[in-house]
Each structure stands twice: as C-alpha cells, then as structure tokens.
GROMACS .gro file of C-alpha atoms in nm:
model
   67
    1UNK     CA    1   1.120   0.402  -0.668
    2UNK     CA    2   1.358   0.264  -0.954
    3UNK     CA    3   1.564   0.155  -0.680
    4UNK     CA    4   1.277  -0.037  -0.494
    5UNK     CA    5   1.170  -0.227  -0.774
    6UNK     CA    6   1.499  -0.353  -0.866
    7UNK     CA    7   1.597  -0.455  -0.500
    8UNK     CA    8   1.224  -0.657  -0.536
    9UNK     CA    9   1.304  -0.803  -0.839
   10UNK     CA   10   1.634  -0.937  -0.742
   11UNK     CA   11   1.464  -1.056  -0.385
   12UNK     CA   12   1.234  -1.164  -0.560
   13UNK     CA   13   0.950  -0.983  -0.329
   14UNK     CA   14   0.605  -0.807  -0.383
   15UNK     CA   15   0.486  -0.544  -0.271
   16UNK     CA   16   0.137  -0.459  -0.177
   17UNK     CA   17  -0.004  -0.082  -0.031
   18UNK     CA   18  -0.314   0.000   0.174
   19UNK     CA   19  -0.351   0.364   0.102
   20UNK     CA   20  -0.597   0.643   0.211
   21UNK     CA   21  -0.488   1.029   0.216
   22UNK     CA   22  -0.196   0.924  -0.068
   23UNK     CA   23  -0.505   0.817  -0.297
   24UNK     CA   24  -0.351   0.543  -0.482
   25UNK     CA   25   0.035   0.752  -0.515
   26UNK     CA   26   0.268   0.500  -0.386
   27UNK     CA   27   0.082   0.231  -0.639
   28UNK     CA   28   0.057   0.501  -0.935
   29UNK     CA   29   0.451   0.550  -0.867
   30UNK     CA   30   0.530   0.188  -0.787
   31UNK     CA   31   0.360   0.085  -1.151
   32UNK     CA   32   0.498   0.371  -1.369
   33UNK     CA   33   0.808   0.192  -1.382
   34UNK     CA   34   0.921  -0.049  -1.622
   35UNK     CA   35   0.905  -0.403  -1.465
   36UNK     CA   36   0.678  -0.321  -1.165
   37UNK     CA   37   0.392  -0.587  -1.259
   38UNK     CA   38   0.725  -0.839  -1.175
   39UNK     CA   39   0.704  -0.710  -0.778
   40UNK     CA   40   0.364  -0.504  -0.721
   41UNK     CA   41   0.059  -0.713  -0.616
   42UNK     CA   42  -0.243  -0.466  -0.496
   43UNK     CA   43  -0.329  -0.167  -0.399
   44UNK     CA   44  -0.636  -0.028  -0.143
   45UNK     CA   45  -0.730   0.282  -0.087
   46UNK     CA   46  -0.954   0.356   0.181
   47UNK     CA   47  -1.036   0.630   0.232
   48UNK     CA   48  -1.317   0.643   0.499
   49UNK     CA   49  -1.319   0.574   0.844
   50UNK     CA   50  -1.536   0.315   0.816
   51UNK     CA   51  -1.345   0.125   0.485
   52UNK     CA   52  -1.016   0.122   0.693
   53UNK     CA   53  -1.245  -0.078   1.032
   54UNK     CA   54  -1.413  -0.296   0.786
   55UNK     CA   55  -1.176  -0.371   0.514
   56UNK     CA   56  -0.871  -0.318   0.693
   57UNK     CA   57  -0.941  -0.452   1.074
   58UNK     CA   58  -0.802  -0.134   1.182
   59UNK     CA   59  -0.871  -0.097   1.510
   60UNK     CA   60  -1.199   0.109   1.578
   61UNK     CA   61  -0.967   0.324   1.890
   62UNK     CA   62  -0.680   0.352   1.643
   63UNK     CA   63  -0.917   0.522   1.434
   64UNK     CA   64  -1.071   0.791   1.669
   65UNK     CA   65  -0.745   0.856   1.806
   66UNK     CA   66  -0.547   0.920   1.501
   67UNK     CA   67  -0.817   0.928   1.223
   0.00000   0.00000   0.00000
C-alpha cells in the first residue's frame, strides 16, 4: 500500500473505495500510512443489499445475481 500512495502522490491522484464484505480494510490500510490524507478522499461501506441499490446505483439484477 506504501507503494500506492507514493505512485498517487507523485500523479497526483485520489483515491476513493466503496466497500462492503472488506468493512472499511482497503480505507483502514490506505490511511495507516504516512501521507495518505495527500491521495485518499472517501470511503463507503455498504454493506446491505439495499445500501449498495440506493447509495450506490448498483444495479438491482447485479445484486440478486451476485449478491
């Protein structure tokens, strides 16, 4: 993750997640390292079924196909 954050930095990109089974790992990761606030925007878990359709737009098939 070192690595990501410095290859951000120097792009000078952001990052953002939208997480759900992870619970909020790839952001806790992301923003344990030094520098992160520089690249790392926001983070979403959803967790439900129904928070990924509303918040998300997932698609309402998408989600009864794969969950």
């Amino acid at each position: 993750m070192k690595f990501l954050v410095k290859k951000l930095i120097k792009k000078r990109l952001n990052i953002s997640f939208a997480e759900s089974c992870t619970g909020g790992m790839l952001a806790s990761s992301i923003t344990s390292i030094s520098g992160a606030s520089k690249v790392f925007n926001l983070s979403l878990i959803t967790y439900s079924n129904q928070a990924k359709i509303r918040i998300l737009k997932v698609n309402k098939d998408i989600i009864r196909k794969f969950g």
